[in-house]
Coordinates of C-alpha atoms in Angstrom, one line a residue:
Chain A
M60 CA 0.0 0.0 -0.1
R61 CA 2.8 2.6 0.9
R62 CA 4.2 1.9 -2.6
S63 CA 1.1 2.5 -4.3
V64 CA 0.9 5.9 -2.4
N65 CA 4.2 6.8 -3.4
S66 CA 3.4 6.0 -6.9
Q67 CA 0.3 8.1 -6.7
L68 CA 2.6 10.9 -5.2
M69 CA 4.9 10.5 -8.2
R70 CA 2.2 10.7 -10.6
T71 CA 0.7 13.6 -9.0
L72 CA 4.0 15.5 -9.1
R73 CA 4.3 14.6 -12.9
T74 CA 1.0 15.8 -13.7
D75 CA 1.5 19.1 -11.7
V76 CA 5.0 19.8 -13.3
K77 CA 3.0 19.1 -16.9
R78 CA 0.6 21.7 -15.6
C79 CA 3.1 24.2 -14.9
M80 CA 5.0 23.7 -18.2
K81 CA 1.9 24.6 -19.9
L82 CA 2.0 27.8 -18.1
L83 CA 5.6 28.6 -19.1
P84 CA 4.8 31.1 -22.1
G85 CA 2.7 33.0 -19.8
L86 CA 5.3 33.0 -17.2
F87 CA 8.1 34.0 -19.7
V88 CA 6.1 36.8 -20.9
T89 CA 5.1 38.0 -17.5
S90 CA 8.8 37.8 -16.3
L91 CA 10.2 39.6 -19.3
L92 CA 7.6 42.2 -18.7
F93 CA 8.6 42.9 -15.3
L94 CA 12.4 42.4 -16.3
F95 CA 11.9 45.2 -18.8
V96 CA 10.0 47.5 -16.1
F97 CA 12.6 46.9 -13.4
G98 CA 15.5 47.2 -15.8
I99 CA 14.2 50.8 -16.6
I100 CA 13.5 51.8 -13.0
I101 CA 17.2 50.5 -11.7
H102 CA 18.8 52.5 -14.7
Y103 CA 17.2 55.5 -13.8
Y104 CA 17.1 55.2 -10.1
T105 CA 20.6 54.5 -9.9
S106 CA 21.6 57.2 -12.6
I107 CA 19.7 59.6 -10.2
L108 CA 21.3 58.6 -7.2
F109 CA 24.9 58.6 -8.6
Q110 CA 24.4 61.4 -11.0
S111 CA 27.8 63.2 -11.5
D112 CA 26.6 66.8 -10.4
S113 CA 24.9 65.5 -7.5
F114 CA 27.7 66.5 -5.2
Q115 CA 29.2 70.0 -5.7
K116 CA 32.3 71.3 -4.1
I117 CA 31.8 73.3 -1.1
D118 CA 32.3 77.0 -1.7
T119 CA 34.4 78.6 1.1
A120 CA 35.5 81.8 1.4
V121 CA 39.1 82.5 3.3
Y122 CA 40.7 85.7 4.5
I123 CA 44.3 85.5 5.0
P124 CA 46.0 88.7 6.3
D125 CA 48.9 89.9 4.1
D126 CA 51.1 90.2 7.0
S127 CA 52.9 86.9 6.8
Q128 CA 54.4 85.1 3.9
Y129 CA 54.1 82.0 6.1
N130 CA 50.2 82.6 6.0
Q131 CA 50.3 82.4 2.2
L132 CA 52.4 79.5 2.2
G133 CA 50.2 77.7 4.6
F134 CA 47.2 78.7 2.3
S135 CA 49.0 77.1 -0.7
M136 CA 49.6 73.9 1.4
V137 CA 46.2 73.4 2.5
S138 CA 44.5 74.2 -0.7
G139 CA 46.7 71.6 -2.3
M140 CA 45.9 68.9 0.0
G141 CA 43.9 66.0 -1.5
S142 CA 40.9 66.2 0.5
F143 CA 40.5 69.8 0.2
E144 CA 41.2 69.7 -3.6
D145 CA 38.1 67.3 -4.1
S146 CA 35.8 68.7 -1.5
V147 CA 36.2 72.5 -0.9
N148 CA 36.6 75.4 -3.3
L149 CA 38.6 77.8 -1.6
I150 CA 37.8 81.3 -2.6
P151 CA 40.2 84.1 -1.1
V152 CA 38.7 87.4 -0.2
E153 CA 40.5 90.4 0.6
S154 CA 38.8 91.7 3.9
P155 CA 36.4 90.0 6.3
K156 CA 33.8 92.3 5.2
Q157 CA 33.9 90.9 1.9
G158 CA 33.6 87.3 3.2
Y159 CA 30.6 88.1 5.4
E160 CA 28.8 89.6 2.6
M161 CA 29.4 86.5 0.5
L162 CA 28.1 84.4 3.2
E163 CA 25.1 86.6 3.6
K164 CA 24.4 86.4 -0.4
K165 CA 24.8 82.6 0.1
E166 CA 27.6 82.7 -2.4
V167 CA 29.6 80.5 0.1
T168 CA 28.7 78.1 2.7
V169 CA 31.8 78.6 5.1
F170 CA 33.8 81.6 5.7
L171 CA 37.4 80.9 7.2
I172 CA 39.1 83.8 8.8
V173 CA 42.9 83.1 9.3
P174 CA 44.2 85.3 12.2
E175 CA 47.4 87.2 11.7
Q176 CA 50.8 85.5 12.5
F177 CA 48.9 82.1 12.2
I178 CA 51.9 79.9 10.9
S179 CA 54.5 81.7 13.1
G180 CA 52.1 81.2 15.9
I181 CA 52.1 77.2 15.3
L182 CA 55.8 77.3 15.2
S183 CA 56.2 79.4 18.3
G184 CA 53.4 77.6 20.1
E185 CA 50.9 80.6 20.7
N186 CA 48.4 78.8 18.5
H187 CA 46.2 81.6 17.2
P188 CA 42.8 79.7 16.0
V189 CA 41.2 80.0 12.8
R190 CA 37.8 81.4 13.0
I191 CA 35.1 79.1 11.2
V192 CA 31.8 81.0 10.3
L193 CA 29.1 79.1 9.0
R194 CA 25.6 80.2 7.8
N195 CA 23.1 79.6 10.4
E196 CA 21.8 76.3 8.9
K197 CA 22.6 72.8 9.4
T198 CA 23.1 71.4 6.0
F199 CA 25.0 68.4 4.8
E200 CA 27.7 70.8 3.4
T201 CA 28.1 72.4 6.7
Y202 CA 28.5 68.8 8.3
V203 CA 31.1 67.9 5.9
M204 CA 33.0 71.2 6.3
N205 CA 32.9 70.8 10.2
D206 CA 34.3 67.3 9.9
L207 CA 36.9 68.1 7.3
L208 CA 38.4 71.2 9.1
Q209 CA 38.3 68.8 12.6
S210 CA 40.3 66.3 10.8
V211 CA 42.8 68.8 9.3
S212 CA 43.2 70.5 12.8
S213 CA 43.7 67.1 14.4
F214 CA 46.4 66.2 11.7
L215 CA 48.1 69.6 12.0
G216 CA 47.8 69.5 15.7
C217 CA 49.6 66.0 15.8
A218 CA 52.3 67.2 13.4
Q219 CA 52.9 70.5 15.6
A220 CA 53.1 68.0 18.6
A221 CA 55.7 65.8 17.1
V222 CA 57.8 68.9 15.9
Y223 CA 57.8 70.1 19.4
T224 CA 58.7 66.7 20.8
A225 CA 61.4 66.5 18.6
Y226 CA 63.0 69.8 19.4
D227 CA 62.5 69.1 22.9
I228 CA 64.5 66.0 22.8
C229 CA 67.3 67.5 20.8
M230 CA 67.5 70.4 23.1
N231 CA 67.7 68.2 26.2
H232 CA 69.9 65.9 25.1
Q233 CA 72.3 68.9 23.7
L234 CA 72.5 67.1 20.6
P235 CA 74.9 68.5 17.7
A236 CA 73.4 71.1 15.3
Q237 CA 73.7 68.5 12.4
T238 CA 71.8 65.9 14.2
T239 CA 69.2 68.6 15.2
L240 CA 68.9 69.8 11.3
A241 CA 68.6 66.0 10.2
F242 CA 65.6 65.6 12.7
Q243 CA 63.9 68.6 11.4
N244 CA 64.4 67.6 7.8
R245 CA 62.8 64.1 8.7
I246 CA 59.9 65.9 10.6
D247 CA 59.3 68.4 7.8
T248 CA 59.8 66.3 4.7
G249 CA 58.9 63.1 5.9
N250 CA 56.1 63.2 8.6
L251 CA 54.4 66.4 7.6
A252 CA 54.4 65.6 4.0
Y253 CA 52.9 62.3 5.2
V254 CA 50.3 64.0 7.3
L255 CA 49.3 66.3 4.4
S256 CA 49.2 63.9 1.6
R257 CA 45.8 62.4 1.1
E258 CA 46.9 59.6 -1.1
E259 CA 49.2 57.9 1.6
M260 CA 46.5 58.2 4.1
F261 CA 43.9 56.2 2.3
T262 CA 44.0 53.2 0.3
E263 CA 41.0 52.3 -2.2
E264 CA 40.2 49.0 -2.4
P265 CA 37.7 47.2 -4.9
F266 CA 34.3 46.3 -3.4
D267 CA 34.8 42.7 -4.6
M268 CA 37.7 42.4 -2.4
L269 CA 35.4 43.3 0.7
H270 CA 32.5 41.1 -0.3
A271 CA 30.7 44.3 -0.5
I272 CA 27.9 44.9 -3.0
S273 CA 27.0 48.0 -5.0
L274 CA 23.4 49.8 -4.9
T275 CA 23.0 48.5 -8.5
K276 CA 23.6 45.0 -7.6
Q277 CA 21.5 45.2 -4.5
L278 CA 18.6 46.5 -6.5
T279 CA 19.2 43.8 -9.2
V280 CA 19.0 41.2 -6.6
S281 CA 15.6 42.8 -5.0
S282 CA 14.1 43.0 -8.5
L283 CA 15.1 39.5 -9.3
L284 CA 13.3 38.3 -6.3
L285 CA 10.5 40.5 -7.2
I286 CA 10.2 39.2 -10.6
L287 CA 10.3 35.6 -9.4
F288 CA 7.5 36.7 -6.9
M289 CA 5.5 38.4 -9.5
S290 CA 5.8 35.7 -12.0
C291 CA 3.7 33.6 -9.8
F292 CA 0.6 35.8 -10.6
V293 CA 0.6 32.9 -13.6
L294 CA 1.2 30.0 -11.1
T295 CA -1.6 30.9 -8.6
A296 CA -4.1 29.7 -11.2
F297 CA -2.6 26.5 -11.0
Y298 CA -2.2 26.6 -7.3
K299 CA -5.8 27.5 -7.0
G300 CA -6.8 25.2 -9.8
N301 CA -7.9 22.0 -7.7
N302 CA -11.6 21.6 -6.8
H303 CA -12.9 19.8 -3.6
A304 CA -13.7 16.9 -5.7
Y305 CA -9.9 16.4 -6.6
Y306 CA -8.8 16.9 -2.9
L307 CA -11.1 14.2 -1.9
R308 CA -10.1 11.9 -4.8
Q309 CA -6.6 12.3 -3.6
K310 CA -7.3 11.6 0.1
N311 CA -9.1 8.4 -1.1
C312 CA -5.6 7.6 -2.8
G313 CA -3.9 8.3 0.6
I314 CA -2.7 11.6 -0.6
S315 CA -3.1 14.4 2.3
K316 CA -3.6 18.0 1.5
P317 CA 0.0 18.9 2.8
A318 CA 1.4 16.3 0.4
I319 CA -0.4 18.1 -2.5
I320 CA 0.7 21.5 -1.5
L321 CA 4.4 20.3 -1.5
T322 CA 4.0 18.6 -5.0
N323 CA 2.4 21.9 -6.3
S324 CA 5.2 23.9 -4.8
A325 CA 7.8 21.4 -6.4
A326 CA 6.2 21.7 -9.7
G327 CA 6.0 25.6 -9.3
F328 CA 9.6 25.5 -8.4
V329 CA 10.6 23.7 -11.5
A330 CA 8.6 26.4 -13.5
L331 CA 10.3 29.3 -11.5
Y332 CA 13.7 27.9 -11.9
I333 CA 13.3 27.9 -15.8
V334 CA 12.3 31.7 -15.3
Y335 CA 15.5 32.3 -13.2
L336 CA 17.6 30.6 -15.9
L337 CA 16.1 33.3 -18.1
L338 CA 16.9 36.0 -15.8
F339 CA 20.5 34.6 -15.3
T340 CA 21.0 34.8 -18.9
A341 CA 19.7 38.4 -19.2
L342 CA 22.2 39.4 -16.4
C343 CA 25.0 37.8 -18.3
L344 CA 23.9 39.6 -21.4
V345 CA 24.0 43.1 -19.5
G346 CA 27.3 42.4 -18.0
M347 CA 26.2 41.9 -14.4
K348 CA 28.3 38.5 -14.1
P349 CA 26.2 36.6 -11.7
S350 CA 28.1 33.7 -10.2
L351 CA 27.6 30.5 -12.0
L352 CA 27.4 28.7 -8.5
S353 CA 24.1 30.5 -8.1
L354 CA 22.2 28.1 -10.5
V355 CA 22.7 25.6 -7.6
T356 CA 22.5 27.9 -4.5
M357 CA 19.5 29.7 -5.8
I358 CA 17.5 26.5 -5.6
P359 CA 16.3 26.8 -2.0
V360 CA 15.3 30.4 -2.4
I361 CA 13.2 29.5 -5.5
F362 CA 11.7 26.5 -3.8
L363 CA 10.9 28.9 -0.8
I364 CA 9.4 31.3 -3.2
S365 CA 7.1 28.7 -4.6
L366 CA 5.9 27.3 -1.4
I367 CA 5.4 30.7 0.2
I368 CA 3.1 31.6 -3.0
R369 CA 1.4 28.3 -2.6
L370 CA 0.5 28.7 1.1
L371 CA -0.5 32.5 0.4
S372 CA -2.9 30.9 -2.4
E373 CA -4.2 28.4 0.2
L374 CA -5.1 31.3 2.3
S375 CA -7.1 33.1 -0.4
Y376 CA -10.4 32.5 -1.8
S377 CA -9.6 33.1 -5.5
P378 CA -6.2 33.4 -7.6
H379 CA -7.3 37.2 -8.0
I380 CA -7.3 37.6 -4.1
A381 CA -4.0 35.6 -3.9
N382 CA -2.2 37.9 -6.6
L383 CA -3.5 40.9 -4.9
M384 CA -2.0 39.5 -1.5
I385 CA 1.2 38.5 -3.1
F386 CA 1.7 41.9 -4.6
L387 CA 0.8 44.0 -1.4
T388 CA 2.8 41.6 0.8
V389 CA 5.9 41.2 -1.3
L390 CA 6.2 44.8 -2.2
L391 CA 5.8 45.9 1.3
L392 CA 8.2 43.7 2.8
T393 CA 10.7 44.4 -0.1
Y394 CA 10.2 48.0 0.8
L395 CA 10.7 47.6 4.5
A396 CA 13.8 45.4 3.7
G397 CA 15.5 48.2 1.9
G398 CA 15.0 46.3 -1.6
L399 CA 13.6 49.2 -3.2
M400 CA 15.6 52.0 -1.9
P401 CA 18.7 51.9 0.7
I402 CA 17.7 51.4 4.2
Q403 CA 19.2 54.6 5.1
F404 CA 16.5 56.4 3.3
L405 CA 13.6 54.8 5.3
P406 CA 12.6 56.4 8.6
K407 CA 14.3 55.4 11.6
F408 CA 11.7 53.3 13.2
L409 CA 11.3 51.4 9.9
Q410 CA 15.1 50.7 9.8
N411 CA 14.8 48.8 13.3
T412 CA 12.4 46.3 11.6
V413 CA 14.7 45.2 8.8
S414 CA 16.4 42.4 11.1
W415 CA 13.0 41.2 11.5
N416 CA 12.1 41.2 8.0
P417 CA 12.4 37.8 6.3
M418 CA 12.5 39.5 2.8
A419 CA 15.6 41.3 4.1
W420 CA 17.3 38.0 4.7
L421 CA 16.1 36.6 1.5
I422 CA 17.7 39.5 -0.4
R423 CA 20.7 39.3 1.8
F424 CA 21.2 35.5 1.1
S425 CA 20.5 36.1 -2.6
Q426 CA 23.0 38.9 -3.0
T427 CA 25.6 36.7 -1.4
V428 CA 24.9 33.6 -3.9
I429 CA 24.3 35.6 -6.9
F430 CA 27.4 38.2 -6.8
Chain B
M28 CA -20.5 -7.3 1.7
L29 CA -20.6 -3.6 2.6
E30 CA -21.8 -3.0 6.1
V31 CA -22.5 0.4 7.5
K32 CA -23.0 0.3 11.3
N33 CA -24.6 2.9 13.1
I34 CA -22.7 5.9 11.7
S35 CA -23.0 9.1 13.0
V36 CA -21.5 12.5 11.5
R37 CA -21.5 15.8 13.1
Y38 CA -20.4 18.9 11.3
K39 CA -19.6 21.5 13.9
K40 CA -22.7 21.5 16.1
K41 CA -25.1 20.1 13.4
I42 CA -25.7 16.2 13.4
V43 CA -25.5 15.6 9.5
L44 CA -25.9 11.6 10.1
K45 CA -27.7 10.0 12.9
D46 CA -27.3 6.1 13.6
V47 CA -27.0 5.2 9.8
S48 CA -27.0 1.5 9.2
F49 CA -27.5 -0.5 6.1
S50 CA -25.7 -3.4 4.3
A51 CA -25.2 -4.4 0.7
D52 CA -24.2 -7.8 -0.9
F53 CA -22.0 -8.0 -3.8
G54 CA -24.1 -7.6 -7.1
Q55 CA -26.5 -5.3 -5.4
C56 CA -27.2 -1.6 -6.5
I57 CA -28.4 0.5 -3.6
G58 CA -30.1 3.9 -4.3
L59 CA -30.1 6.8 -2.0
L60 CA -32.9 9.4 -2.0
G61 CA -33.4 12.5 -0.3
I62 CA -33.8 16.3 -0.8
N63 CA -30.9 18.7 -1.3
G64 CA -28.8 18.9 2.2
S65 CA -30.4 15.6 3.5
G66 CA -26.8 14.2 4.0
K67 CA -26.6 12.0 1.1
S68 CA -23.0 13.3 -0.2
T69 CA -21.8 13.1 3.4
L70 CA -23.0 9.3 3.7
L71 CA -21.1 8.6 0.5
S72 CA -18.0 10.6 1.6
T73 CA -18.0 8.6 4.8
I74 CA -18.6 5.1 3.1
S75 CA -15.7 6.1 0.6
G76 CA -13.1 6.6 3.7
A77 CA -12.6 10.2 3.1
L78 CA -14.6 11.3 6.0
K79 CA -14.3 9.9 9.6
P80 CA -17.6 9.1 11.3
E81 CA -18.0 10.4 14.8
S82 CA -19.1 7.0 15.7
G83 CA -20.1 3.6 14.0
E84 CA -18.3 1.2 11.9
L85 CA -17.8 0.4 8.2
F86 CA -16.7 -3.1 6.8
L87 CA -16.1 -4.3 3.6
N88 CA -15.7 -8.0 3.3
K89 CA -14.9 -7.8 7.0
I90 CA -12.0 -5.3 6.5
S91 CA -12.6 -2.5 9.0
A92 CA -12.4 0.9 7.6
S93 CA -11.4 2.5 10.9
E94 CA -8.6 -0.3 11.7
N95 CA -7.5 -0.8 8.1
R96 CA -8.3 2.3 6.3
K97 CA -5.8 2.1 3.6
D98 CA -6.9 -1.3 2.6
Y99 CA -10.5 -0.4 2.9
R100 CA -10.2 2.8 0.7
K101 CA -8.4 0.5 -2.1
E102 CA -11.6 -1.4 -2.8
I103 CA -13.9 1.7 -2.9
G104 CA -14.3 3.8 -6.1
Y105 CA -16.1 7.2 -5.4
V106 CA -17.4 9.5 -8.3
T107 CA -18.1 12.8 -6.9
Q108 CA -20.8 15.1 -8.0
E109 CA -18.1 17.4 -9.0
N110 CA -15.6 16.2 -11.5
P111 CA -11.8 15.8 -10.0
L112 CA -10.6 16.7 -13.5
I113 CA -7.7 19.2 -14.6
P114 CA -9.2 21.2 -17.3
E115 CA -5.9 22.3 -18.9
L116 CA -4.7 18.8 -19.4
T117 CA -6.2 16.0 -22.0
A118 CA -8.3 13.4 -20.9
L119 CA -5.5 10.8 -21.2
D120 CA -3.5 13.0 -18.9
N121 CA -6.1 13.0 -16.4
L122 CA -6.6 9.1 -16.5
R123 CA -2.8 8.7 -16.1
L124 CA -2.9 10.5 -13.0
W125 CA -5.1 8.0 -11.2
T126 CA -3.5 4.7 -12.7
S127 CA -0.2 3.4 -13.2
L128 CA -1.0 2.2 -16.7
S129 CA 1.0 3.6 -19.7
G130 CA -0.7 5.5 -22.3
K131 CA -0.7 2.5 -24.6
E132 CA -2.3 0.1 -21.9
L133 CA -4.8 2.7 -21.2
G134 CA -5.9 3.2 -24.7
R135 CA -6.2 -0.4 -25.1
C136 CA -8.2 -1.0 -21.6
L137 CA -10.4 2.0 -22.6
S138 CA -11.3 0.5 -26.2
E139 CA -12.1 -2.8 -25.0
P140 CA -15.2 -4.0 -22.9
P141 CA -16.4 -3.2 -20.4
L142 CA -15.0 0.2 -20.3
S143 CA -15.4 0.8 -23.9
M144 CA -19.0 1.3 -23.0
L145 CA -18.1 4.6 -21.7
N146 CA -16.9 5.6 -24.9
V147 CA -13.9 7.6 -23.7
A148 CA -11.3 6.4 -26.0
S149 CA -12.7 8.7 -28.8
F150 CA -11.6 11.8 -26.9
L151 CA -8.5 10.9 -25.1
K152 CA -6.4 13.5 -26.8
T153 CA -8.8 16.3 -26.3
P154 CA -8.2 18.8 -23.3
V155 CA -10.9 18.5 -20.7
S156 CA -11.7 22.1 -20.9
K157 CA -13.2 21.4 -24.4
L158 CA -15.2 18.5 -23.2
S159 CA -19.0 18.4 -22.7
G160 CA -20.4 17.8 -19.3
G161 CA -21.3 14.1 -20.4
M162 CA -17.8 13.5 -21.7
K163 CA -16.5 14.8 -18.4
K164 CA -18.7 12.5 -16.3
R165 CA -17.9 9.4 -18.4
L166 CA -13.9 10.4 -18.0
S167 CA -14.6 10.7 -14.3
I168 CA -16.3 7.5 -13.9
A169 CA -13.6 5.9 -16.0
S170 CA -10.7 7.2 -13.9
V171 CA -12.5 5.7 -10.8
L172 CA -13.1 2.4 -12.4
L173 CA -9.5 1.9 -13.7
G174 CA -8.7 0.9 -10.2
N175 CA -11.1 -2.1 -10.3
P176 CA -12.9 -1.2 -7.1
K177 CA -15.6 -3.3 -5.5
V178 CA -17.9 -0.8 -4.5
L179 CA -18.9 2.0 -6.8
L180 CA -20.0 5.2 -5.0
L181 CA -21.9 7.6 -7.5
D182 CA -23.1 10.9 -6.5
E183 CA -25.6 12.5 -8.8
P184 CA -24.1 10.7 -11.8
F185 CA -26.7 12.0 -14.3
A186 CA -27.0 15.7 -13.2
A187 CA -27.0 17.6 -16.5
L188 CA -26.2 14.9 -18.7
D189 CA -28.0 14.3 -22.2
L190 CA -29.9 11.1 -22.7
I191 CA -27.5 9.2 -24.6
A192 CA -24.7 9.9 -21.8
K193 CA -27.3 8.8 -18.9
H194 CA -28.1 5.7 -21.0
D195 CA -24.3 4.8 -21.6
I196 CA -23.5 5.4 -17.8
L197 CA -26.5 3.4 -16.7
D198 CA -25.8 0.7 -18.9
Y199 CA -22.3 0.5 -17.6
I200 CA -23.5 0.5 -13.9
Q201 CA -25.9 -2.4 -14.8
Y202 CA -23.0 -4.4 -16.2
Y203 CA -20.8 -3.5 -13.1
V204 CA -23.6 -4.8 -10.8
R205 CA -24.0 -7.8 -12.5
S206 CA -20.3 -8.6 -12.6
G207 CA -20.5 -8.7 -8.9
G208 CA -19.8 -5.2 -7.8
I209 CA -21.7 -3.1 -5.2
A210 CA -23.0 0.4 -6.6
V211 CA -24.4 2.9 -4.2
I212 CA -26.0 5.8 -5.9
A213 CA -27.3 9.1 -4.5
S214 CA -29.7 10.8 -7.3
H215 CA -32.6 12.9 -7.8
E216 CA -33.4 10.8 -11.0
E217 CA -36.6 8.9 -10.2
T218 CA -35.8 6.3 -13.0
I219 CA -32.4 5.3 -11.6
F220 CA -34.2 3.8 -8.8
D221 CA -36.1 1.1 -11.0
Y222 CA -32.6 -0.5 -11.4
C223 CA -31.8 -0.5 -7.7
H224 CA -32.2 -3.5 -5.4
K225 CA -32.8 -1.6 -2.5
V226 CA -33.6 2.3 -2.1
Y227 CA -33.2 4.2 1.1
L228 CA -34.7 7.5 2.1
L229 CA -32.3 10.0 4.0
N230 CA -34.1 12.3 6.0
Q231 CA -32.6 14.6 8.7
G232 CA -29.6 12.4 8.9
S233 CA -31.7 9.2 9.3
L234 CA -32.0 6.4 6.8
T235 CA -35.2 4.5 6.1
D236 CA -35.6 1.4 3.9
T237 CA -38.3 2.6 1.3
S238 CA -39.7 -1.2 1.1
L239 CA -40.8 -0.9 4.6
L240 CA -43.1 2.2 3.8
P241 CA -46.6 1.7 2.8
E242 CA -47.0 0.1 -1.0
N243 CA -48.1 2.6 -3.9
T244 CA -46.1 5.5 -2.3
S245 CA -44.3 7.4 -4.8
Y246 CA -40.7 8.7 -4.6
I247 CA -42.2 12.1 -4.7
D248 CA -44.5 11.9 -2.0
L249 CA -41.8 10.5 0.2
L250 CA -39.8 13.5 -0.6
R251 CA -43.0 15.9 -0.1
S252 CA -43.4 14.2 3.4
T253 CA -39.9 14.9 4.5
L254 CA -40.0 18.5 3.5
C255 CA -43.2 18.9 5.5
E256 CA -41.4 17.3 8.6
E257 CA -38.7 19.6 8.1
A258 CA -41.1 22.7 7.9

């Protein structure tokens, strides 16, 4: 009897797969349609997020008194620093009044007033502070400027401390003038140059080396999962296609409803896997380079999708209601998982729900296996 | 021998079947009469083994349905009122779901007597969605008979069928009974009961043997009287 139940189960699976194969044209059309729509969305979405002129240099007025050539030298050094060059547009002004006027007219975001004898003050240890005037508003630019100046100040402070420490050591040990000069050269040309050089402070590593994923790839994975979920709009007709008599007949053959749900899900998985092959090919064609291993590692994800949709179909009265439920549930969970836009853009209280969101885990796992 | 002993079925708080008992020997046809909602389909589902009774026992050739449900079920063929067919597949695909026979074996089996009486072989390659109601019912019965059941339960087998289909199906049932099977038919068709060895009236979950009722009482009078009782 066990054997006959098993053979009935296999026949049910075979029939279910056959039914799903009849839905393949519809599945292909649906998935291609969604692929087209999501492709356009991702293209424009990422180009908006990463457009070349979305970040502008921060216009900063600088007043440097003419009293000291050291100040001019310092200005040249700072404006030549990599970190300043990339982020700040330094505009020299002739008087503090001119700087304030520019600030008021919103021509600049920040106004720096360098005191008289600034550089010589550093060397003598008197430390005349630079005055930083910001417009009375908290913008992204003012935060960047604040952090940037704080970093530079810290770097210069460290360099200053090193210079004084070296001189103190030389003086206390009464070292010969030549040795002291050698120390001075090493500090000036070596250590200070190191501090002021951005290129030596930071090394850039490719994302792949850190197993990190770009926003485009993250959106691609989310879209891919959404396409697989939405393709199930076609499958719900199959999932809800059995009447009461069918279940009764299967029950008399020893096949329980959970077993039917599993065979349905397995057949749905076969159809969805073929759709995944199509999507995989599309990713290869657009140069996204998905991992070949994902053809195996995505199997549990695709089966899970099929099973979830089958269970959602079971809960709903008709295929239309099932589709509506799938659409709303999946879209909402994907949004809350940061699949439609970076999590950082969501309100804080929604960001806290990410660790409880199963879709977030599904997206994270898929990201790891696909890229 | 099929024995139904003191079967009671309750759905939520409503008693659907109350102490139902009857028996049928091999080679007998049993008719079930009753108004809509009287519990005919529930009784057939219970006899088929799909529904567990709250109390009572079912035996087929001394095999108890409660103790040896799988063996019991194997011998029962249940043709439900609704057809358990998959519309997008062909008639052959639908039949292959319920039998381990290959396509060729099936074709041969259906084109030879007794199954040829159902005329299913002519539309094996046609999708079920394109079949008429009569063809679907023939297919539904054929799919059950492929399992060679000893008991055939038929729930409204003639509903919405044309005369030819009714005739063919009735012919087959008669043949089936003559060959030693037990047929239990629930129907609203008065004529079918002329072919039955026993006819039972199901009223408010209780079963009455119509042969024990006064002679010359027509089935329509019986049904009217049950309606009056319910009112």
